[in-house]
Amino acid sequence: MACYMPFNSRNLDICFFIFRPTVVLVDEFVDSLKHFSLCTETLGCVQNSILKSIHGNLIIWYGAWLKRSCENKELLTASLISMLSNMSSMAILVEHSFFDAYAGESKDGSSAARFYTGDTVSMIAAIASTGDIDDLSYACLSLFKSRFLKMVGATAGVCLRCQSKPRVACLYVWKSLQFCYTWIINSDQRRSMLPYFDRFSLDIKYDIYRVVYVSGDIVMNFQAPSPPSMLGNGESKEGQVM
């Protein structure tokens, strides 16, 4: 099965939940997230996947939902955090946000980025301390347009902007991990980005992930979930995005 990330947010809301595992056997936490993914489908999640950092210790859960109001997104977020509470001993939820996809391209003419379990995905995030999110989004788009067609082995890319914070991100799907490494080695990342971002005060994060689950994959030992309860008065611990 393939997972899709759209090039625009006309019909879908995108969210990322980012975790730092605290257990030695990270696969146990990944298995729990797979069960969580199936539960979210009962809440209307139409696409989801799990991305595991290859060199770091972060795990990203991606979910796409039919468009809803801000109030409904707050209720949805509360329900999701409540559902994740039974995994609090396995990982720290360091960030969660809704994003809009506002641009993207694919080498095969598709209208969305498509990836499968086992694929390689890279993501760069720019987090601004101050500044206009529209200016930052435009700078991110300009950088994306200037380099995507030159990225040999990249099959698709998506530009994303956070709905609630001054941050943007670009996600790229690769034919293989080797293609991703080759691009990093042969390109001067800092020099290529400076002309676009030098007027901003930014914290830039970059990481490479392996797709370890997409919606539609078979999940072993799954039991039907009970209806999600709403979040009480606890708050998640927040940190850096990537």
Backbone as CSV, one residue per row, in Angstrom:
resi,resn,N_x,N_y,N_z,CA_x,CA_y,CA_z,C_x,C_y,C_z
1,MET,0.845,-1.192,0.000,0.000,0.000,0.000,0.878,1.240,0.000
2,ALA,0.390,2.297,-0.646,1.116,3.565,-0.669,0.453,4.553,0.276
3,CYS,1.277,5.457,0.841,0.776,6.580,1.613,0.987,7.833,0.775
4,TYR,0.069,8.772,0.859,0.121,9.962,0.030,0.184,11.216,0.904
5,MET,0.977,12.182,0.454,0.980,13.513,1.050,0.675,14.502,-0.060
6,PRO,-0.415,15.243,0.046,-0.845,16.116,-1.052,0.085,17.303,-1.233
7,PHE,0.026,17.910,-2.422,0.805,19.111,-2.718,0.075,20.390,-2.324
8,ASN,-1.179,20.258,-1.899,-1.918,21.413,-1.394,-2.889,20.917,-0.328
9,SER,-3.431,21.850,0.430,-4.289,21.493,1.557,-5.739,21.913,1.337
10,ARG,-6.187,21.852,0.097,-7.577,22.212,-0.172,-8.551,21.261,0.512
11,ASN,-8.210,19.986,0.561,-9.144,18.992,1.087,-8.677,18.306,2.359
12,LEU,-7.386,18.407,2.675,-6.847,17.650,3.802,-6.079,18.549,4.763
13,ASP,-6.181,18.217,6.049,-5.319,18.771,7.078,-4.239,17.741,7.389
14,ILE,-3.018,18.201,7.573,-1.873,17.324,7.834,-1.382,17.580,9.260
15,CYS,-1.084,16.516,9.988,-0.500,16.697,11.308,0.723,15.791,11.476
16,PHE,1.644,16.254,12.310,2.818,15.476,12.678,2.886,15.394,14.201
17,PHE,3.067,14.190,14.707,3.354,13.970,16.122,4.777,13.413,16.184
18,ILE,5.636,14.073,16.964,7.051,13.726,16.973,7.423,13.205,18.355
19,PHE,8.058,12.042,18.372,8.363,11.348,19.623,9.863,11.104,19.764
20,ARG,10.294,11.088,21.021,11.640,10.636,21.352,11.486,9.402,22.244
21,PRO,11.764,8.201,21.725,11.594,6.979,22.523,12.497,6.981,23.753
22,THR,11.986,6.411,24.831,12.754,6.283,26.074,13.016,4.824,26.413
23,VAL,12.624,3.907,25.546,12.833,2.481,25.779,13.979,1.977,24.921
24,VAL,14.611,0.902,25.364,15.724,0.315,24.613,15.222,-0.343,23.334
25,LEU,14.128,-1.074,23.438,13.560,-1.770,22.278,12.558,-0.836,21.594
26,VAL,13.076,-0.016,20.682,12.246,0.993,20.023,11.153,0.343,19.184
27,ASP,11.405,-0.866,18.666,10.401,-1.530,17.835,9.106,-1.779,18.601
28,GLU,9.202,-1.932,19.921,7.986,-2.115,20.717,7.126,-0.856,20.662
29,PHE,7.792,0.290,20.741,7.045,1.548,20.638,6.457,1.713,19.245
30,VAL,7.224,1.357,18.211,6.721,1.438,16.838,5.486,0.555,16.675
31,ASP,5.510,-0.640,17.255,4.348,-1.528,17.174,3.126,-0.887,17.842
32,SER,3.352,-0.211,18.967,2.242,0.470,19.637,1.698,1.604,18.780
33,LEU,2.593,2.316,18.082,2.147,3.381,17.185,1.353,2.835,16.008
34,LYS,1.702,1.639,15.557,0.926,1.019,14.479,-0.511,0.785,14.936
35,HIS,-0.682,0.295,16.168,-2.021,0.105,16.703,-2.739,1.439,16.844
36,PHE,-2.017,2.451,17.304,-2.578,3.799,17.394,-3.050,4.274,16.017
37,SER,-2.269,3.989,14.980,-2.630,4.392,13.617,-3.973,3.803,13.211
38,LEU,-4.179,2.535,13.529,-5.461,1.903,13.200,-6.602,2.558,13.973
39,CYS,-6.344,2.931,15.229,-7.381,3.594,16.023,-7.776,4.936,15.423
40,THR,-6.800,5.664,14.866,-7.105,6.989,14.323,-8.040,6.917,13.124
41,GLU,-8.067,5.781,12.455,-8.961,5.647,11.306,-10.417,5.729,11.734
42,THR,-10.700,5.342,12.990,-12.072,5.464,13.494,-12.443,6.918,13.751
43,LEU,-11.431,7.805,13.809,-11.676,9.235,14.003,-11.664,9.999,12.689
44,GLY,-11.465,9.296,11.569,-11.505,9.950,10.268,-10.162,10.177,9.609
45,CYS,-9.102,9.562,10.134,-7.791,9.698,9.494,-7.799,8.919,8.181
46,VAL,-7.443,9.574,7.082,-7.518,8.934,5.763,-6.166,8.441,5.270
47,GLN,-5.073,8.983,5.806,-3.722,8.535,5.473,-2.866,8.673,6.728
48,ASN,-2.032,7.673,6.997,-1.082,7.830,8.088,0.140,6.966,7.841
49,SER,1.228,7.346,8.479,2.465,6.582,8.346,3.367,6.873,9.535
50,ILE,4.383,6.032,9.698,5.368,6.180,10.764,6.743,6.273,10.119
51,LEU,7.499,7.315,10.486,8.843,7.542,9.966,9.833,7.416,11.119
52,LYS,10.860,6.610,10.928,11.866,6.375,11.974,13.196,6.954,11.532
53,SER,13.775,7.837,12.365,15.054,8.457,12.036,16.140,7.396,11.873
54,ILE,16.934,7.535,10.811,17.998,6.571,10.543,19.220,6.847,11.410
55,HIS,19.538,8.109,11.637,20.741,8.467,12.384,20.434,9.053,13.757
56,GLY,19.213,9.492,13.985,18.840,10.082,15.260,17.934,9.163,16.060
57,ASN,17.202,9.761,16.991,16.342,8.955,17.862,14.898,9.436,17.852
58,LEU,14.498,10.130,16.776,13.127,10.616,16.689,12.274,9.705,15.818
59,ILE,10.993,9.671,16.137,10.008,8.945,15.340,8.855,9.914,15.061
60,ILE,8.449,9.994,13.807,7.371,10.900,13.403,6.146,10.084,13.005
61,TRP,5.007,10.478,13.550,3.739,9.920,13.079,3.057,10.981,12.219
62,TYR,2.731,10.611,10.990,2.076,11.513,10.044,0.628,11.084,9.852
63,GLY,-0.285,12.046,9.929,-1.689,11.754,9.676,-2.319,12.829,8.793
64,ALA,-3.187,12.411,7.882,-3.921,13.334,7.010,-5.413,13.137,7.264
65,TRP,-6.121,14.261,7.402,-7.530,14.256,7.792,-8.330,15.120,6.839
66,LEU,-9.585,14.794,6.661,-10.467,15.681,5.920,-10.544,17.026,6.627
67,LYS,-10.630,18.103,5.854,-10.631,19.452,6.394,-11.676,19.616,7.503
68,ARG,-11.265,20.327,8.554,-12.184,20.584,9.657,-11.874,21.952,10.254
69,SER,-12.774,22.444,11.095,-12.605,23.766,11.697,-11.502,23.740,12.745
70,CYS,-11.045,24.926,13.135,-10.013,25.024,14.174,-10.491,24.395,15.480
71,GLU,-11.748,24.629,15.814,-12.289,24.061,17.047,-12.286,22.540,16.988
72,ASN,-12.677,21.978,15.842,-12.675,20.527,15.701,-11.266,19.955,15.733
73,LYS,-10.288,20.729,15.207,-8.900,20.257,15.258,-8.390,20.222,16.692
74,GLU,-8.813,21.180,17.507,-8.420,21.174,18.913,-9.006,19.961,19.633
75,LEU,-10.266,19.656,19.343,-10.887,18.481,19.953,-10.210,17.202,19.469
76,LEU,-9.881,17.157,18.191,-9.200,15.993,17.635,-7.838,15.806,18.296
77,THR,-7.086,16.887,18.423,-5.766,16.800,19.043,-5.878,16.285,20.473
78,ALA,-6.863,16.774,21.214,-7.065,16.312,22.584,-7.356,14.810,22.620
79,SER,-8.172,14.343,21.695,-8.483,12.916,21.640,-7.244,12.089,21.322
80,LEU,-6.441,12.568,20.378,-5.229,11.831,19.996,-4.246,11.746,21.157
81,ILE,-4.050,12.851,21.866,-3.137,12.846,23.006,-3.642,11.916,24.098
82,SER,-4.945,11.898,24.276,-5.531,10.985,25.253,-5.266,9.530,24.865
83,MET,-5.412,9.229,23.587,-5.161,7.866,23.109,-3.689,7.465,23.266
84,LEU,-2.798,8.455,23.224,-1.363,8.178,23.327,-0.893,8.052,24.768
85,SER,-1.755,8.367,25.726,-1.324,8.405,27.121,-0.802,7.066,27.616
86,ASN,-1.311,5.949,27.071,-0.843,4.644,27.533,0.533,4.283,26.990
87,MET,1.109,5.173,26.146,2.471,4.953,25.646,3.467,5.913,26.280
88,SER,3.035,6.640,27.315,3.893,7.679,27.891,5.153,7.113,28.528
89,SER,5.133,5.840,28.921,6.321,5.229,29.519,7.320,4.769,28.460
90,MET,6.930,4.829,27.180,7.788,4.339,26.102,8.432,5.465,25.295
91,ALA,7.849,6.657,25.322,8.371,7.761,24.512,7.848,9.076,25.036
92,ILE,8.594,10.147,24.744,8.181,11.505,25.074,7.624,12.150,23.809
93,LEU,6.440,12.704,23.926,5.861,13.475,22.821,6.486,14.863,22.867
94,VAL,7.401,15.157,21.934,8.143,16.414,22.000,7.501,17.531,21.182
95,GLU,6.630,17.166,20.239,5.990,18.197,19.402,4.786,17.606,18.698
96,HIS,3.784,18.431,18.478,2.647,18.048,17.640,2.060,19.303,17.036
97,SER,1.812,19.281,15.741,1.307,20.463,15.043,0.547,20.053,13.795
98,PHE,-0.378,20.927,13.381,-1.028,20.787,12.082,-0.284,21.653,11.074
99,PHE,-0.160,21.138,9.857,0.533,21.834,8.780,-0.366,21.928,7.553
100,ASP,-0.100,22.938,6.746,-0.702,23.048,5.421,0.358,22.715,4.381
101,ALA,0.020,21.834,3.449,0.871,21.637,2.272,0.512,22.724,1.273
102,TYR,1.505,23.484,0.803,1.178,24.598,-0.083,1.896,24.537,-1.425
103,ALA,2.750,23.552,-1.625,3.414,23.378,-2.925,4.077,22.009,-2.951
104,GLY,4.382,21.541,-4.153,5.084,20.270,-4.292,5.217,19.872,-5.744
105,GLU,6.098,18.910,-5.984,6.308,18.380,-7.327,6.675,16.914,-7.233
106,SER,6.461,16.211,-8.335,6.912,14.824,-8.438,7.555,14.620,-9.795
107,LYS,8.489,13.703,-9.854,9.189,13.449,-11.112,8.324,12.639,-12.088
108,ASP,7.279,11.976,-11.577,6.434,11.159,-12.452,5.106,11.823,-12.791
109,GLY,4.934,13.088,-12.402,3.709,13.805,-12.724,2.557,13.582,-11.766
110,SER,2.784,12.856,-10.667,1.720,12.630,-9.684,1.351,13.932,-8.996
111,SER,0.147,13.977,-8.453,-0.330,15.176,-7.771,-0.124,15.109,-6.267
112,ALA,0.630,14.118,-5.802,0.925,13.976,-4.377,2.222,13.185,-4.237
113,ALA,2.914,13.396,-3.119,4.090,12.577,-2.819,3.610,11.208,-2.372
114,ARG,4.185,10.178,-2.937,3.761,8.807,-2.644,4.938,8.025,-2.078
115,PHE,4.721,7.331,-0.970,5.800,6.538,-0.394,5.241,5.268,0.230
116,TYR,6.119,4.290,0.364,5.764,2.952,0.826,6.636,2.575,2.027
117,THR,6.225,1.554,2.736,7.051,1.007,3.810,8.406,0.582,3.248
118,GLY,9.480,1.022,3.902,10.828,0.728,3.445,11.470,1.867,2.678
119,ASP,10.688,2.853,2.243,11.223,3.982,1.488,12.041,4.909,2.391
120,THR,12.869,5.720,1.742,13.673,6.732,2.430,13.036,8.104,2.231
121,VAL,12.901,8.842,3.316,12.328,10.187,3.299,13.281,11.108,4.047
122,SER,13.537,12.283,3.503,14.313,13.290,4.237,13.424,14.497,4.497
123,MET,13.742,15.195,5.575,12.939,16.359,5.928,13.844,17.451,6.484
124,ILE,13.632,18.666,6.009,14.314,19.840,6.542,13.265,20.784,7.087
125,ALA,13.491,21.275,8.313,12.546,22.177,8.960,13.271,23.458,9.349
126,ALA,12.633,24.591,9.114,13.175,25.894,9.487,12.230,26.524,10.502
127,ILE,12.754,26.790,11.681,11.951,27.305,12.784,12.399,28.726,13.076
128,ALA,11.503,29.681,12.904,11.863,31.093,13.053,11.543,31.584,14.458
129,SER,12.462,32.374,15.020,12.197,33.001,16.315,11.326,34.236,16.145
130,THR,11.485,34.912,15.012,10.655,36.070,14.684,10.444,36.085,13.173
131,GLY,9.574,36.971,12.707,9.406,37.120,11.267,8.037,36.719,10.784
132,ASP,7.790,37.013,9.533,6.510,36.777,8.888,6.488,35.368,8.305
133,ILE,5.475,34.586,8.657,5.383,33.206,8.157,5.201,33.191,6.647
134,ASP,4.553,34.226,6.084,4.387,34.277,4.634,5.730,34.460,3.933
135,ASP,6.578,35.334,4.464,7.912,35.519,3.885,8.734,34.248,4.007
136,LEU,8.646,33.604,5.154,9.392,32.369,5.372,8.900,31.269,4.441
137,SER,7.590,31.181,4.239,7.017,30.176,3.334,7.476,30.409,1.903
138,TYR,7.523,31.674,1.495,7.963,32.003,0.137,9.439,31.653,-0.044
139,ALA,10.266,31.925,0.966,11.688,31.582,0.878,11.871,30.075,0.761
140,CYS,11.088,29.313,1.522,11.155,27.853,1.461,10.750,27.352,0.082
141,LEU,9.692,27.940,-0.486,9.241,27.550,-1.819,10.291,27.877,-2.871
142,SER,10.916,29.036,-2.763,11.947,29.425,-3.729,13.119,28.451,-3.690
143,LEU,13.525,28.072,-2.496,14.608,27.090,-2.364,14.209,25.758,-2.965
144,PHE,12.977,25.335,-2.688,12.486,24.066,-3.236,12.491,24.087,-4.765
145,LYS,11.977,25.170,-5.351,11.903,25.277,-6.808,13.293,25.299,-7.443
146,SER,14.257,25.856,-6.749,15.592,25.983,-7.326,16.375,24.686,-7.333
147,ARG,15.965,23.733,-6.484,16.812,22.554,-6.348,16.130,21.230,-6.672
148,PHE,14.790,21.157,-6.658,14.139,19.842,-6.743,14.508,19.084,-8.021
149,LEU,14.429,19.735,-9.166,14.713,19.037,-10.425,16.170,18.596,-10.528
150,LYS,17.049,19.214,-9.727,18.462,18.833,-9.730,18.758,17.680,-8.779
151,MET,17.807,17.308,-7.978,18.030,16.277,-6.955,17.838,14.894,-7.567
152,VAL,18.912,14.333,-8.071,18.861,13.026,-8.716,18.468,11.970,-7.682
153,GLY,17.443,11.197,-7.991,16.983,10.153,-7.082,15.835,10.570,-6.194
154,ALA,15.519,11.863,-6.156,14.340,12.326,-5.402,13.114,12.173,-6.297
155,THR,12.088,11.490,-5.814,10.908,11.232,-6.635,9.810,12.260,-6.430
156,ALA,9.762,12.881,-5.239,8.714,13.874,-4.960,9.145,14.733,-3.786
157,GLY,8.548,15.921,-3.709,8.819,16.819,-2.596,7.592,17.644,-2.276
158,VAL,7.441,18.005,-1.002,6.284,18.772,-0.545,6.762,19.897,0.366
159,CYS,6.213,21.114,0.170,6.473,22.247,1.059,5.312,22.372,2.045
160,LEU,5.636,22.546,3.319,4.641,22.578,4.384,4.860,23.795,5.265
161,ARG,3.753,24.363,5.757,3.843,25.465,6.718,2.953,25.163,7.907
162,CYS,3.476,25.435,9.089,2.744,25.152,10.314,1.572,26.116,10.458
163,GLN,0.436,25.626,10.928,-0.749,26.463,11.087,-0.698,27.335,12.336
164,SER,0.131,26.972,13.314,0.079,27.671,14.594,1.403,28.303,15.012
165,LYS,2.516,27.999,14.317,3.831,28.492,14.732,4.629,28.926,13.508
166,PRO,5.613,29.806,13.686,6.405,30.279,12.542,7.466,29.265,12.121
167,ARG,7.034,28.230,11.419,7.952,27.205,10.950,7.466,26.627,9.632
168,VAL,8.420,26.222,8.825,8.121,25.587,7.547,8.960,24.318,7.444
169,ALA,8.593,23.468,6.502,9.331,22.215,6.313,9.213,21.786,4.860
170,CYS,10.200,21.036,4.404,10.154,20.376,3.103,10.414,18.890,3.312
171,LEU,9.571,18.071,2.736,9.738,16.626,2.798,10.051,16.109,1.402
172,TYR,11.069,15.243,1.301,11.468,14.660,0.029,11.411,13.140,0.126
173,VAL,10.928,12.513,-0.932,10.909,11.050,-1.038,12.000,10.641,-2.019
174,TRP,12.796,9.612,-1.650,13.939,9.188,-2.444,13.781,7.771,-2.969
175,LYS,14.431,7.515,-4.101,14.428,6.154,-4.650,15.172,5.192,-3.745
176,SER,16.209,5.689,-3.072,16.989,4.855,-2.163,17.758,5.749,-1.204
177,LEU,18.248,5.147,-0.131,19.069,5.878,0.823,20.362,6.350,0.174
178,GLN,20.909,5.551,-0.743,22.154,5.916,-1.401,22.005,7.212,-2.200
179,PHE,20.887,7.373,-2.895,20.649,8.619,-3.641,20.623,9.820,-2.694
180,CYS,20.000,9.647,-1.533,19.927,10.734,-0.552,21.325,11.090,-0.065
181,TYR,22.131,10.086,0.279,23.499,10.340,0.732,24.316,11.050,-0.347
182,THR,24.163,10.608,-1.578,24.931,11.197,-2.681,24.600,12.675,-2.834
183,TRP,23.319,13.016,-2.737,22.920,14.423,-2.844,23.532,15.251,-1.713
184,ILE,23.508,14.729,-0.501,24.048,15.461,0.645,25.558,15.671,0.482
185,ILE,26.257,14.626,0.061,27.717,14.701,-0.079,28.115,15.668,-1.189
186,ASN,27.381,15.661,-2.286,27.764,16.447,-3.464,27.225,17.867,-3.476
187,SER,26.392,18.225,-2.511,25.829,19.574,-2.493,26.239,20.280,-1.207
188,ASP,26.528,21.557,-1.330,26.860,22.376,-0.175,25.553,22.927,0.383
189,GLN,24.984,22.212,1.338,23.665,22.553,1.849,23.630,23.959,2.442
190,ARG,24.624,24.288,3.259,24.616,25.590,3.922,24.711,26.728,2.902
191,ARG,25.618,26.592,1.944,25.799,27.672,0.962,24.562,27.826,0.080
192,SER,23.910,26.721,-0.260,22.741,26.814,-1.136,21.536,27.421,-0.422
193,MET,21.461,27.272,0.912,20.306,27.776,1.649,20.468,29.224,2.101
194,LEU,21.694,29.668,2.314,21.923,31.000,2.864,21.264,32.131,2.071
195,PRO,21.330,32.114,0.721,20.702,33.226,-0.017,19.199,33.339,0.223
196,TYR,18.559,32.238,0.592,17.112,32.246,0.787,16.725,32.559,2.233
197,PHE,17.580,32.192,3.191,17.206,32.292,4.594,18.068,33.243,5.414
198,ASP,19.015,33.954,4.783,19.957,34.744,5.572,19.306,35.924,6.288
199,ARG,18.120,36.360,5.856,17.468,37.496,6.517,16.592,37.051,7.692
200,PHE,16.516,35.752,7.930,15.706,35.230,9.028,16.607,34.730,10.161
201,SER,16.071,34.788,11.363,16.724,34.158,12.506,16.107,32.774,12.673
202,LEU,16.846,31.746,12.236,16.264,30.408,12.110,17.058,29.359,12.874
203,ASP,16.328,28.348,13.306,16.917,27.093,13.766,16.558,26.066,12.712
204,ILE,17.559,25.548,11.994,17.309,24.629,10.878,17.658,23.204,11.286
205,LYS,16.735,22.294,11.070,16.916,20.886,11.398,16.832,20.051,10.129
206,TYR,17.659,19.012,10.055,17.628,18.116,8.894,17.787,16.691,9.394
207,ASP,17.001,15.783,8.850,17.132,14.372,9.232,16.642,13.486,8.098
208,ILE,17.078,12.234,8.141,16.698,11.228,7.148,15.931,10.134,7.875
209,TYR,14.834,9.698,7.276,13.951,8.732,7.917,13.699,7.537,7.007
210,ARG,13.417,6.408,7.652,12.928,5.240,6.928,11.448,5.083,7.243
211,VAL,10.652,4.855,6.224,9.220,4.623,6.418,9.048,3.208,6.964
212,VAL,8.511,3.092,8.163,8.375,1.774,8.785,6.920,1.301,8.827
213,TYR,6.001,2.165,8.417,4.585,1.761,8.370,3.820,2.767,7.533
214,VAL,2.877,2.270,6.741,1.899,3.132,6.079,0.523,2.514,6.270
215,SER,-0.504,3.354,6.273,-1.865,2.856,6.461,-2.182,1.810,5.401
216,GLY,-2.740,0.717,5.852,-3.022,-0.402,4.962,-2.109,-1.584,5.205
217,ASP,-0.961,-1.350,5.844,-0.092,-2.464,6.216,-0.803,-3.346,7.234
218,ILE,-0.466,-4.616,7.239,-1.036,-5.550,8.206,-0.388,-5.322,9.566
219,VAL,-1.207,-5.187,10.596,-0.721,-5.028,11.964,-1.103,-6.265,12.755
220,MET,-0.094,-6.913,13.338,-0.333,-8.148,14.075,-0.919,-7.858,15.449
221,ASN,-1.738,-8.805,15.947,-2.272,-8.771,17.311,-3.053,-7.491,17.591
222,PHE,-3.812,-7.055,16.589,-4.592,-5.829,16.794,-5.950,-6.167,17.378
223,GLN,-6.342,-5.374,18.416,-7.659,-5.495,19.010,-8.425,-4.204,18.771
224,ALA,-9.687,-4.338,18.515,-10.496,-3.144,18.241,-10.422,-2.183,19.411
225,PRO,-10.201,-0.892,19.151,-10.046,0.091,20.230,-11.377,0.474,20.844
226,SER,-11.315,0.901,22.090,-12.496,1.498,22.698,-12.580,2.947,22.242
227,PRO,-13.739,3.557,22.299,-13.858,4.947,21.856,-12.893,5.839,22.609
228,PRO,-12.220,6.770,21.928,-11.236,7.630,22.592,-11.884,8.583,23.569
229,SER,-11.237,8.756,24.705,-11.723,9.738,25.672,-11.072,11.080,25.379
230,MET,-11.673,12.148,25.875,-11.143,13.478,25.638,-10.051,13.784,26.655
231,LEU,-9.122,14.645,26.273,-8.022,15.015,27.137,-8.535,15.818,28.323
232,GLY,-7.966,15.513,29.487,-8.335,16.266,30.678,-7.551,17.550,30.754
233,ASN,-6.840,17.770,31.856,-6.094,19.013,31.967,-4.602,18.824,31.912
234,GLY,-4.103,17.687,31.418,-2.675,17.514,31.247,-2.209,18.105,29.937
235,GLU,-0.929,18.449,29.856,-0.352,18.982,28.642,0.853,18.175,28.275
236,SER,1.123,18.046,26.952,2.283,17.314,26.503,3.526,18.153,26.705
237,LYS,4.657,17.457,26.824,5.938,18.136,26.929,6.439,18.431,25.536
238,GLU,6.761,19.700,25.259,7.157,20.103,23.932,8.652,20.351,23.864
239,GLY,9.209,20.161,22.672,10.620,20.419,22.446,10.829,20.834,21.014
240,GLN,11.934,20.410,20.415,12.240,20.786,19.056,11.511,19.875,18.088
241,VAL,11.297,20.398,16.888,10.558,19.646,15.887,11.407,18.529,15.324
242,MET,12.564,18.818,14.874,13.432,17.839,14.225,14.855,18.161,14.546
